[in-house]
Each structure stands twice: as C-alpha cells, then as structure tokens.
Amino acid sequence: MLCPPLNPPPSTAAVCSEINLGYCNDLDYSRTIFPNILGQQSRHEVESGAEYLLLSVIHGLLNGECSPDIRLLGCSVLAPRCQDLPSPSCRSACEAVRKGCGHAFEGIDMAWPYFLDCDRFFAGEQEGCHDPLAPLRGTRQEVAFSNLSPDEPSTIIQFTYHSNSQMYSVLKRTAAKCSHISRTYSIGRSTEGKDLLAIEFTDNPGGHELLEPEIKLVGNMHGNEVLGRQLLLYLAQYLCSEYLLGNQRIQTLVNTTRIHILASMNPDGYELAAAEGHELNGWTVGRTNAQNLDLNRNFPDLTSILYRNRRIKRFRTDHIPIPDSYWFGKVASETYAVMKWIRSVPFVQSASLHGGELVISYPFDFSRHLHEERMFSPTPDEQAFKQLARTYADSHASMADNNTERCGASFIRSGGIINGALWYSFPGGMSDFNYLHTNCLEITVELGCDKFPSEEELYPEWLRNKEALLSFMESVHRGIKGVVKDEEGYGIKGASISVRGIRKDVTTAEEGDYWRLMNSGTHIITASAKGYSKVSKRIYLPAHMEKAGRVNFVLKKVFLCQDQCFQKYDIDVRVMISEVLMSVS
C-alpha cells in the first residue's frame, strides 16, 4: 500500500474547524486542521476512510485491549491540533503504545496500522510535538492513586476486572515493558484449551540461578474466587513499574529472587463466574473447572500414604512418589500442568490465593484421623509454616486484628492463622502435595468473605494486601542455603539436607544448591548423597535475619562393595561430623 505524504501539498490551503468526529471528540483540544497529516481534505473524507473505520471497531477487534490508547493515537493523526500546519503527535507516545499493544495485533494476525507508523507520521519532542495520551495518563494516575502519599513512587494501575484475554494482554504487556527482568511462559492449558500463562520476575529471566530462591504465587484455583487473580495482576504491574522507577526494595527483591506468578489456574471457571458478575455470583458457580472437578481436591492424596506408613522406621516423609493408582482417576488438565510445573522448578515457598474467609491456613489440610473432621494435624515443619503464615497475616491490614469482622469462623485466638485440618479436613489438596512431593512449603491465603467483590473494592483490597505480598516474598530469604559439592568442586544433584528433629528432608537442585526454611536457634544439619560420605554441621541462626545463612558441604566419594565390605577409611559407617559453630548475621 502506498502511504500518503506526511505534509499536505503546498498548494492546498490549510483550514481549521471544529472536531466533529464521533470517535475523536474526547481529544484534549477542540479544533483540528485540514488537510490532515494524511492529506485528507475534509471531515467527510476522514469519515469515509479505512483509517477512521478501523478506529471505530478497534475496541471490539482487540477485546477492549489498549483502549482508548490506540483510538486517541489514531485520532491525533486524523484530526491533528489546529496550528499553521498540522501539529504532529510525539513519536515517543506512538512507540510506547506500539511496544505495549503490538502483540495484541499479532494475536489476531493483523499488521500494525500503517497510519500509526511512528517514524513517518509522528515527530520528536524537539520538533514541537504534543502527547495525545497525556490527559489519559493524568486521569488514570489520579483515579488509581488519589489516596496515596505524594512521597510514594507512582505506579499507574487500572483497578478493574480483566477478562481472560485482557489478563493475557496485561501479563504480556508487563513482560514487554520490563523485558530485562521479566518474561511470560505457559505451563499448560485448561480443559477448554485456555492458556495457563505465568509471568516471572528476576534479574536473569528464563533460567535458574545458583543459590537464588524460587517462589510462586497462584491465584484463581477456584474460578469464582477472583480477588487473588486481580491482586496478582496488580502485583505483576507493580513489580515492573516500581523496578523501573528505582524503588530500592523492589529492585533488591527482584535481583535476589526468582518470582513466578500464575494469576489464574482456572480460567474456564472464571468465565462462568464472570458471566454472572459479582452481584449475582453464588458460592459455587465457577468454582470447579470445565470437567466439574474441584482442583483443590484433585491432587494425589500423599497425606494418606504418609499417615499409613509413618510408624515405619525408615519411611521417608518427603518426596513421596505419586502412586500409579492416581492416574486411573480423573486428573484435570490444570492439575497436571501445575504438577509438571512444581516438579520442574525448585520452588522454596508458595502461596495459593483463595476467598471466602479472612485467614491463613497451612498444612496439613487432611486430618491425621480419618473420622475427625477438625483435628490439629501438623507437619514436621509446623514452626516454619507458622512463621510463614504469621508473616502474611501480620503484614495484612486487618487479618491478624482480633477486632476484624470474620465470615463465620472464629480465628481470634490464633491471630488470623490456623492449621488447615483443624479448620476443616479434605484430601487431595495442592498445599499438602507441594510439601510431601517437593521441597516447597505452601500456605493458603483466604483473602476475605466476598469471593467476587465489586470493582470499587479492588483498590482498597490491593492496599490491604500489598505489604503482605511483598513481605511474604521477602521471607523466602530466611533459614539457610548452600551448595553441596564433591571433592572436585562439582555440584551434587539430589543430595539430601536433613535437620535433626525435623523428619522432612529437602534435596539439592540441578547444580547442587539448596534452600532450607528454618526458624532461629541451634540446629544440626546433615548433607548426604548415595555414594558419598555424610557430613554434619552445627549452626546457629539468630532471631532476626535479613538474609539466609550460607552453609556449604563437600562430600567425599566412598567405595561401595557388592558384598557390603567396609571401605578402608571406614567412613561409610562412621559419619563424619564437623562441629562448626556458625553465627549467621
């Protein structure tokens, strides 16, 4: 297609007139000039053109994405500000919109509009351009941050609900805006084929870094519990924008942690719930997936296996394998995708965001007595779990407050946290699976009584939960971390790290690094691996730690005999104990 010239022919007389274009009447000026930047001579010629027609349908084509940015940008070309010559819009504004919205056009297999060519039809600041989106930015900032202190860094977020397509757009636009610290990736698809799209934040997106802990946040497991989904979308935008604004706290968090966010685990269920809306949505519509499966009852029930075998002396209470019988039942696509995700990334801690109460629950979620619906059922890491739960609850605006109105259950004595099985018992939960199959410690965050609050509540809920989300992510840097190597300096994958008195080991990742969440005190830590000697160290962790203590291990190879002979150094029967008193600041 041949493009019209940037400037109209010299013989054409410039005439200013009122903007009488229905789709362009909200520009920040009221008079335009003809011929316009494309050389169109009149309002009638503009309205008859393919460019104006595109602006009239762009909202529907892109499912509301990039509205009204694209339309206002196009209007600034078709109806430029009245001056001696058509006044072009700023190239920087065009480039910003194209960077954020280009993928939306790719998603519908449509080329970027020729009349929005940033180089041809837009100008630099030094040429006296104007920004057609400036009033829009001001309005968004005023609405979103009217209650914030002027001293705080400003991040512009639209506190509205997002459809699935809009959610994908926000995540992709955020990753494009912060491509040096972020990327999106799919962990699989829902039953109806919708993308389970995750976004990660780290200083080296796309891969695991030695000794950098990995954390995940999962929302919308139950499709009608939508607040967590929205909070995680806001969190992703917040991390990106605040990092770019130079917020030191956010930069430190992102540079030292690999953060994974899955805003919606159940996009199929969300669509059902959203169709009813917050006013009509009941307690269950959209809760399950498209197969009518409750995803938080669909994971392998490893807790029952643990209870049946816990009295066996050498039975491992960690990394319990998935029984073959599990695969004979109905396994949801979403469950399978999350299990693959959990197994492929060495997550240290996790939070699953729900709704219906205001409390933090933690494993075990399944009662240790089959006939007791409410029975305290702690894991070996009870103290570490309580500390994780306390971190979120105490940082939340009202969760730990005994005066806060609850939704029916009473958590006054526990300060807003509770052992899951003591609250109510159920098998096949995601948190129990995380703990018994991997190294990951996951809590369940119940965000409030209303599973589908009105849009007016989204911004206040963000303010109530923002500090709790940040503090929870920062808490992954507690306890100890280190690398287990052999004598040649190579990391040992799959080595076990055990803590005396806690019947739950963690294992090392691909390069031999590990992380162990622990509370303060003196601990005996042992590293072991098949074919190597054991090494133990005594460590001391102070009460207040800003970062995890570093505890490395070097294991020596041992000679294994088929007839169980003793190795000449006798170190396969005598555990090498290196008593190291270490104070970690």
XYZ file of C-alpha atoms in Angstrom:
585
model
C 0.000 0.000 0.000
C 1.280 3.478 -0.915
C 1.323 5.828 2.071
C 0.200 9.460 1.735
C 2.851 12.122 2.304
C 3.473 13.432 5.816
C 2.734 17.043 4.796
C -0.110 18.120 2.509
C 0.672 19.513 -0.962
C 1.911 23.151 -0.757
C -0.934 24.382 -2.972
C -3.580 23.152 -0.540
C -4.899 25.861 1.774
C -4.991 24.886 5.447
C -8.365 25.381 7.136
C -9.150 24.951 10.847
C -12.539 23.712 12.009
C -14.267 22.129 14.982
C -13.643 18.401 15.548
C -16.930 16.779 14.593
C -15.721 13.188 14.503
C -17.694 10.964 16.868
C -14.754 8.738 17.777
C -12.362 11.657 18.294
C -14.385 14.129 20.334
C -12.512 13.389 23.602
C -9.140 14.749 22.488
C -7.608 17.441 24.717
C -8.279 20.101 22.053
C -11.448 21.068 20.175
C -10.227 22.312 16.776
C -8.448 20.417 14.013
C -6.946 21.316 10.648
C -7.493 20.107 7.073
C -5.742 18.761 5.124
C -4.653 16.489 7.972
C -1.356 14.668 8.335
C -2.502 12.001 5.863
C -3.533 14.645 3.325
C -7.278 14.091 3.780
C -9.127 17.300 2.820
C -12.306 17.213 4.899
C -14.249 15.607 7.732
C -16.282 13.669 5.129
C -13.087 12.261 3.594
C -11.840 11.223 7.037
C -15.110 9.500 7.936
C -15.114 7.654 4.597
C -11.554 6.406 5.017
C -10.419 2.958 6.109
C -8.354 4.531 8.894
C -11.362 6.028 10.686
C -13.341 2.832 10.137
C -10.572 0.887 11.879
C -10.675 3.242 14.863
C -14.429 2.683 15.151
C -14.061 -1.094 15.514
C -10.654 -1.391 17.182
C -12.143 -1.816 20.668
C -14.085 -4.895 19.575
C -11.266 -6.327 17.475
C -8.847 -6.245 20.407
C -11.432 -7.234 23.053
C -11.060 -3.903 24.805
C -7.295 -4.114 24.983
C -5.287 -0.906 24.566
C -8.457 1.196 24.720
C -8.593 4.128 24.396
C -4.852 4.486 23.741
C -4.929 3.211 20.140
C -8.009 5.266 19.278
C -6.627 8.528 20.696
C -3.313 7.977 18.973
C -5.065 7.411 15.647
C -7.301 10.444 16.162
C -4.243 12.632 16.695
C -3.207 11.711 13.134
C -6.649 12.018 11.525
C -7.609 15.168 13.453
C -4.358 16.945 14.404
C -4.320 20.036 16.576
C -5.066 23.270 14.692
C -1.949 25.358 14.042
C -0.373 26.934 10.970
C 0.367 23.369 9.831
C -0.976 20.066 11.165
C 0.678 19.561 14.586
C 2.076 16.035 14.813
C 1.925 13.893 17.952
C 5.055 12.774 19.761
C 6.935 9.794 18.415
C 7.675 8.649 21.977
C 3.925 8.289 22.661
C 3.479 6.230 19.494
C 6.434 3.990 20.313
C 5.167 3.405 23.854
C 1.735 2.346 22.579
C 3.219 0.107 19.907
C 5.512 -1.576 22.431
C 2.598 -2.270 24.754
C -0.019 -3.169 22.137
C 1.852 -4.687 19.197
C 1.285 -8.225 20.471
C -2.488 -7.621 20.529
C -2.474 -7.108 16.755
C -0.242 -10.164 16.337
C -2.790 -12.135 18.359
C -5.444 -11.519 15.696
C -2.956 -11.859 12.804
C -3.255 -8.193 11.904
C -0.426 -5.861 10.871
C 0.252 -2.682 12.802
C -1.805 0.104 11.121
C 0.225 1.986 8.511
C -1.077 5.396 9.634
C 0.399 4.740 13.097
C 3.918 4.441 11.654
C 5.883 6.096 14.446
C 8.718 7.237 12.174
C 6.587 8.588 9.314
C 3.637 10.329 10.928
C 4.982 11.351 14.333
C 7.661 13.812 15.436
C 10.305 14.225 18.111
C 9.957 16.474 21.160
C 12.430 18.948 19.662
C 10.053 19.474 16.741
C 7.268 20.804 18.961
C 5.083 17.692 19.123
C 2.320 17.095 21.654
C 1.381 13.954 23.606
C -2.235 12.933 22.887
C -2.221 10.488 25.817
C -1.076 12.967 28.479
C -4.599 13.702 29.823
C -5.355 9.979 29.854
C -2.277 9.258 31.948
C -3.162 12.022 34.345
C -6.704 10.687 34.794
C -5.502 7.129 35.421
C -2.950 8.252 37.960
C -5.461 10.469 39.755
C -8.049 7.679 39.990
C -5.641 4.928 40.969
C -3.571 6.824 43.489
C -5.833 9.502 44.915
C -5.307 8.110 48.422
C -1.546 7.547 48.267
C 1.042 9.748 49.915
C 2.689 12.101 47.393
C 6.047 10.913 48.702
C 5.491 7.346 47.430
C 6.702 6.239 43.992
C 3.841 6.297 41.483
C 2.738 3.175 39.636
C -0.297 3.515 37.398
C -2.671 0.534 37.648
C -6.247 0.245 36.429
C -8.164 -1.347 39.296
C -10.797 -3.095 37.217
C -11.658 -6.707 36.466
C -9.979 -8.332 33.492
C -11.374 -10.920 31.113
C -9.098 -13.827 30.230
C -7.914 -12.113 27.044
C -7.305 -8.883 28.951
C -5.402 -10.809 31.627
C -3.119 -12.330 28.995
C -2.634 -8.881 27.494
C -1.686 -7.290 30.828
C 0.846 -10.028 31.527
C 2.411 -9.826 28.067
C 2.499 -6.035 28.079
C 4.109 -6.052 31.514
C 6.758 -8.542 30.382
C 7.444 -6.451 27.271
C 7.765 -3.288 29.339
C 10.261 -4.962 31.690
C 11.839 -7.478 29.319
C 15.200 -7.286 31.104
C 13.670 -8.629 34.342
C 10.528 -10.427 33.196
C 9.035 -12.894 30.744
C 5.781 -14.781 30.288
C 5.581 -18.519 29.704
C 2.867 -21.149 29.554
C 2.729 -24.050 31.994
C -0.016 -25.806 30.001
C -3.664 -25.405 29.033
C -7.014 -25.622 30.749
C -9.624 -28.260 29.943
C -11.149 -25.906 27.346
C -7.748 -25.065 25.890
C -7.095 -21.700 27.548
C -3.505 -20.800 28.258
C -2.236 -21.159 31.818
C 0.066 -18.177 31.471
C 2.662 -17.389 34.127
C 4.969 -14.398 34.447
C 8.336 -14.416 36.178
C 10.473 -11.648 37.634
C 14.212 -11.964 38.213
C 17.410 -10.272 37.087
C 18.036 -13.141 34.656
C 14.629 -14.285 33.342
C 14.375 -17.678 31.709
C 16.614 -19.807 33.893
C 17.531 -20.820 37.411
C 20.471 -19.041 39.032
C 22.701 -20.760 41.555
C 21.556 -20.065 45.137
C 18.685 -17.802 44.043
C 15.467 -18.995 45.751
C 12.337 -19.530 43.650
C 8.858 -18.625 44.844
C 5.421 -18.960 43.272
C 2.096 -17.238 43.781
C -1.052 -18.930 42.428
C -4.472 -17.332 42.089
C -7.985 -18.257 40.952
C -7.665 -22.007 41.622
C -11.372 -21.836 42.266
C -12.758 -19.859 39.336
C -15.275 -17.890 41.395
C -12.654 -16.730 43.904
C -11.450 -13.829 41.825
C -9.781 -11.334 44.158
C -6.493 -13.262 44.225
C -6.405 -13.277 40.425
C -6.733 -9.485 40.341
C -4.209 -8.891 43.125
C -1.600 -10.944 41.279
C -2.188 -8.969 38.071
C -1.708 -5.752 40.031
C 1.381 -7.201 41.723
C 2.986 -8.036 38.369
C 2.429 -4.472 37.125
C 3.652 -3.059 40.432
C 6.902 -5.050 40.414
C 7.651 -3.959 36.858
C 6.860 -0.272 37.295
C 8.483 0.142 40.696
C 11.643 -1.577 39.475
C 11.845 0.915 36.593
C 11.140 3.815 38.968
C 14.156 2.838 41.073
C 12.308 1.519 44.137
C 15.232 0.012 46.044
C 13.135 -2.506 47.942
C 11.604 -3.906 44.746
C 14.933 -3.921 42.922
C 16.548 -5.881 45.761
C 13.663 -8.381 45.829
C 13.720 -8.968 42.075
C 17.522 -9.087 41.838
C 17.835 -11.737 44.556
C 14.711 -13.850 43.956
C 13.015 -15.638 41.074
C 9.306 -14.862 41.409
C 6.687 -16.817 39.446
C 3.078 -15.590 39.262
C 0.186 -17.695 37.921
C -2.735 -15.277 38.131
C -5.368 -17.819 37.057
C -5.140 -21.566 37.476
C -8.787 -21.963 36.451
C -9.637 -19.578 33.570
C -12.557 -21.801 32.494
C -14.235 -21.482 35.873
C -13.571 -17.760 35.939
C -15.511 -17.258 32.711
C -18.590 -18.901 34.263
C -18.312 -16.794 37.408
C -17.685 -13.573 35.474
C -20.734 -14.192 33.278
C -22.903 -13.847 36.393
C -20.926 -10.944 37.794
C -20.226 -10.040 41.384
C -23.818 -9.196 42.296
C -25.369 -12.482 41.165
C -22.477 -14.882 41.648
C -23.268 -17.546 44.204
C -20.986 -19.561 46.422
C -20.219 -22.283 43.878
C -20.843 -21.143 40.264
C -17.464 -21.321 38.512
C -15.683 -22.919 41.470
C -14.774 -26.084 39.566
C -13.102 -26.491 36.197
C -14.866 -27.367 32.934
C -14.895 -31.065 33.963
C -16.689 -30.120 37.198
C -13.589 -31.070 39.185
C -12.546 -29.147 42.287
C -8.867 -28.527 41.548
C -8.011 -28.316 45.244
C -9.239 -31.877 45.739
C -7.668 -33.240 42.551
C -4.003 -33.645 43.521
C -2.533 -37.003 44.590
C -3.502 -37.782 48.189
C 0.010 -38.304 49.537
C -1.075 -37.337 53.054
C -2.991 -40.611 53.472
C 0.083 -42.547 52.319
C 2.134 -40.706 54.923
C -0.339 -41.492 57.709
C -0.452 -45.188 56.786
C 3.329 -45.552 56.810
C 4.503 -43.004 59.358
C 5.317 -45.622 62.014
C 7.669 -47.482 59.683
C 11.138 -46.572 60.916
C 12.816 -45.775 57.593
C 9.780 -44.442 55.743
C 10.579 -41.100 54.094
C 8.140 -38.338 54.887
C 9.361 -36.244 51.958
C 9.366 -36.630 48.188
C 6.696 -39.313 48.375
C 6.139 -40.635 44.821
C 2.783 -40.349 43.067
C 1.038 -43.747 43.269
C 0.140 -45.460 39.981
C -3.484 -45.697 41.098
C -3.816 -41.901 40.936
C -3.646 -41.916 37.154
C -6.679 -44.217 36.865
C -8.923 -41.443 38.182
C -9.889 -38.114 36.634
C -6.850 -35.847 36.504
C -7.689 -32.315 35.395
C -5.560 -30.681 32.725
C -4.957 -27.796 35.111
C -3.818 -30.131 37.907
C -1.464 -31.998 35.598
C 0.042 -28.750 34.315
C 0.681 -27.450 37.823
C 2.215 -30.774 38.926
C 4.633 -30.650 35.984
C 5.462 -27.047 36.878
C 6.080 -27.875 40.537
C 8.338 -30.790 39.595
C 10.369 -28.797 37.056
C 11.238 -25.747 39.188
C 12.960 -25.946 42.610
C 10.362 -23.863 44.428
C 11.136 -22.994 48.042
C 7.841 -21.482 49.146
C 4.443 -20.684 47.695
C 1.091 -19.068 48.383
C -2.268 -20.031 46.890
C -4.785 -17.163 46.993
C -8.424 -18.022 47.722
C -11.565 -16.326 49.044
C -14.468 -16.967 51.413
C -12.745 -16.288 54.742
C -10.059 -13.993 56.161
C -7.317 -16.286 57.429
C -4.077 -18.049 56.505
C -4.158 -21.855 56.642
C -1.179 -24.166 56.348
C -0.581 -27.943 56.021
C -1.592 -30.498 56.717
C -5.032 -29.899 55.242
C -6.052 -33.553 55.680
C -6.750 -34.774 59.179
C -4.448 -37.417 60.655
C -7.526 -39.224 61.940
C -9.920 -40.469 59.272
C -13.056 -39.791 61.309
C -12.041 -36.407 62.734
C -13.144 -33.521 60.513
C -11.370 -30.919 62.643
C -8.151 -32.177 64.156
C -4.802 -30.448 64.585
C -2.549 -32.216 62.058
C 0.891 -30.612 61.970
C 3.726 -31.286 59.542
C 7.293 -31.791 60.778
C 7.789 -28.142 59.731
C 4.998 -26.792 61.934
C 7.119 -23.927 63.265
C 8.346 -22.866 59.831
C 4.800 -22.945 58.479
C 3.500 -20.880 61.382
C 6.211 -18.307 60.738
C 5.252 -18.109 57.038
C 1.584 -17.716 57.928
C 2.383 -15.082 60.549
C 4.458 -13.131 58.031
C 1.458 -12.649 55.731
C -1.204 -12.225 58.407
C 0.773 -9.708 60.469
C 1.616 -7.631 57.383
C -2.009 -7.562 56.205
C -4.017 -4.505 57.165
C -6.573 -6.401 59.255
C -6.117 -10.182 59.085
C -4.378 -10.523 62.451
C -6.610 -7.955 64.167
C -8.874 -9.637 66.689
C -11.482 -6.919 66.168
C -11.823 -7.640 62.461
C -15.233 -8.938 61.447
C -14.928 -12.505 60.221
C -17.035 -14.534 57.843
C -18.455 -17.115 60.223
C -15.452 -18.973 61.635
C -13.571 -17.570 64.625
C -9.792 -17.157 64.460
C -9.487 -14.697 67.326
C -7.235 -16.856 69.468
C -4.947 -17.792 66.590
C -4.405 -14.254 65.272
C -5.651 -14.972 61.779
C -3.768 -18.227 61.092
C -4.784 -21.864 61.514
C -3.658 -25.395 60.734
C -5.718 -26.483 57.734
C -7.055 -29.769 59.118
C -8.001 -28.048 62.380
C -10.209 -25.696 60.362
C -11.717 -28.379 58.106
C -10.224 -31.531 56.614
C -10.010 -32.522 52.948
C -7.740 -34.815 50.882
C -6.052 -34.124 47.550
C -5.090 -30.507 48.277
C -2.355 -28.637 46.452
C -0.531 -27.452 49.584
C -0.152 -30.964 51.031
C 1.087 -32.180 47.641
C 3.701 -29.422 47.462
C 5.033 -30.343 50.884
C 5.101 -34.131 50.543
C 6.268 -34.395 46.918
C 8.749 -31.496 46.677
C 10.792 -29.102 48.805
C 8.128 -26.393 48.631
C 6.244 -25.009 51.629
C 2.881 -23.588 50.537
C 0.304 -21.652 52.547
C -3.305 -20.895 51.601
C -4.302 -17.232 51.775
C -8.034 -16.654 52.293
C -8.445 -13.009 51.267
C -11.901 -12.178 52.605
C -15.555 -13.072 52.899
C -16.581 -11.887 49.448
C -15.282 -14.232 46.762
C -16.256 -11.807 43.973
C -16.130 -8.263 45.387
C -17.305 -5.217 43.446
C -14.787 -3.251 41.382
C -14.929 -0.456 43.955
C -13.338 -2.833 46.458
C -10.376 -3.805 44.276
C -8.209 -0.801 45.073
C -8.809 -0.953 48.865
C -8.073 -4.690 48.777
C -4.805 -4.015 46.961
C -3.826 -1.575 49.693
C -4.709 -4.135 52.373
C -2.657 -6.911 50.757
C 0.267 -5.182 49.034
C 2.608 -5.133 52.035
C 1.646 -8.706 52.971
C 2.509 -9.963 49.466
C 5.868 -8.176 49.485
C 6.764 -9.342 52.999
C 5.821 -12.911 52.139
C 8.084 -12.903 49.082
C 10.946 -11.402 51.080
C 10.572 -14.100 53.743
C 11.988 -16.715 51.355
C 15.392 -15.369 52.377
C 15.195 -16.984 55.828
C 16.899 -20.093 57.133
C 19.918 -21.438 55.280
C 21.101 -22.053 51.754
C 24.225 -23.517 50.234
C 25.813 -25.810 47.684
C 26.657 -29.486 48.090
C 29.749 -30.392 46.048
C 32.072 -33.317 45.571
C 35.825 -33.086 46.134
C 36.365 -31.959 42.549
C 34.066 -28.987 43.006
C 31.090 -30.281 41.058
C 27.588 -29.798 42.453
C 25.762 -32.962 43.513
C 22.170 -33.128 42.269
C 19.619 -34.846 44.508
C 21.661 -34.750 47.715
C 19.559 -34.729 50.889
C 19.714 -31.972 53.505
C 18.288 -33.065 56.840
C 17.734 -31.183 60.085
C 17.922 -33.109 63.337
C 14.499 -33.255 64.953
C 12.609 -32.475 61.712
C 11.560 -35.578 59.813
C 11.498 -33.891 56.427
C 14.483 -33.532 54.085
C 14.987 -31.194 51.165
C 17.029 -32.182 48.124
C 19.530 -30.239 46.057
C 18.740 -28.814 42.626
C 20.488 -29.445 39.305
C 23.741 -27.688 40.275
C 23.791 -28.857 43.878
C 22.254 -25.784 45.513
C 19.578 -25.987 48.200
C 17.415 -23.813 50.455
C 16.012 -24.765 53.851
C 13.436 -22.572 55.579
C 14.037 -22.693 59.333
C 13.370 -20.601 62.386
C 16.027 -19.247 64.723
C 18.014 -21.446 67.092
C 20.753 -24.065 67.064
C 20.409 -26.857 64.505
C 22.347 -29.921 63.343
C 22.349 -30.024 59.535
C 23.442 -33.131 57.606
C 24.160 -33.467 53.907
C 24.152 -36.917 52.308
C 24.069 -38.483 48.860
C 24.260 -42.005 47.533
C 27.896 -42.981 47.023
C 29.212 -40.198 49.269
C 30.037 -39.766 52.917
C 27.728 -37.866 55.209
C 28.792 -34.530 56.656
C 27.064 -32.783 59.558
C 27.411 -29.235 60.806
C 26.098 -27.472 63.878
C 24.794 -23.995 63.099
C 23.206 -21.149 64.992
C 20.587 -18.880 63.424
C 19.844 -15.618 65.254
C 16.282 -14.401 65.744
C 16.450 -11.540 63.247
C 17.990 -12.372 59.888
C 17.989 -10.204 56.789
C 19.292 -12.981 54.556
C 19.707 -16.736 54.635
C 22.833 -18.178 56.228
C 25.288 -19.833 53.859
C 26.124 -23.454 54.730
C 28.097 -25.358 52.080
C 29.080 -29.020 52.103
C 31.833 -31.035 50.420
C 31.144 -34.776 50.314
C 33.764 -37.443 49.730
C 33.136 -40.393 47.481
C 33.041 -43.772 49.194
C 33.792 -47.200 47.755
C 30.637 -49.311 47.665
C 31.186 -53.104 47.738
C 28.630 -55.576 46.461
C 29.283 -57.821 49.471
C 28.918 -54.902 51.893
C 32.630 -54.751 52.724
C 33.968 -51.818 54.683
C 35.777 -49.081 52.838
C 39.355 -48.778 54.086
C 38.742 -45.402 55.665
C 35.658 -46.750 57.425
C 33.679 -43.629 56.619
C 30.617 -45.425 55.317
C 29.731 -46.496 58.863
C 31.188 -43.625 60.849
C 29.505 -40.356 59.971
C 31.971 -37.554 59.623
C 30.748 -34.828 61.928
C 32.255 -31.440 61.576
C 31.159 -29.492 64.635
C 31.037 -25.970 63.297
C 29.533 -23.270 65.451
C 28.377 -20.683 62.974
C 26.701 -17.400 63.792
C 24.877 -16.013 60.795
C 24.252 -12.309 60.691
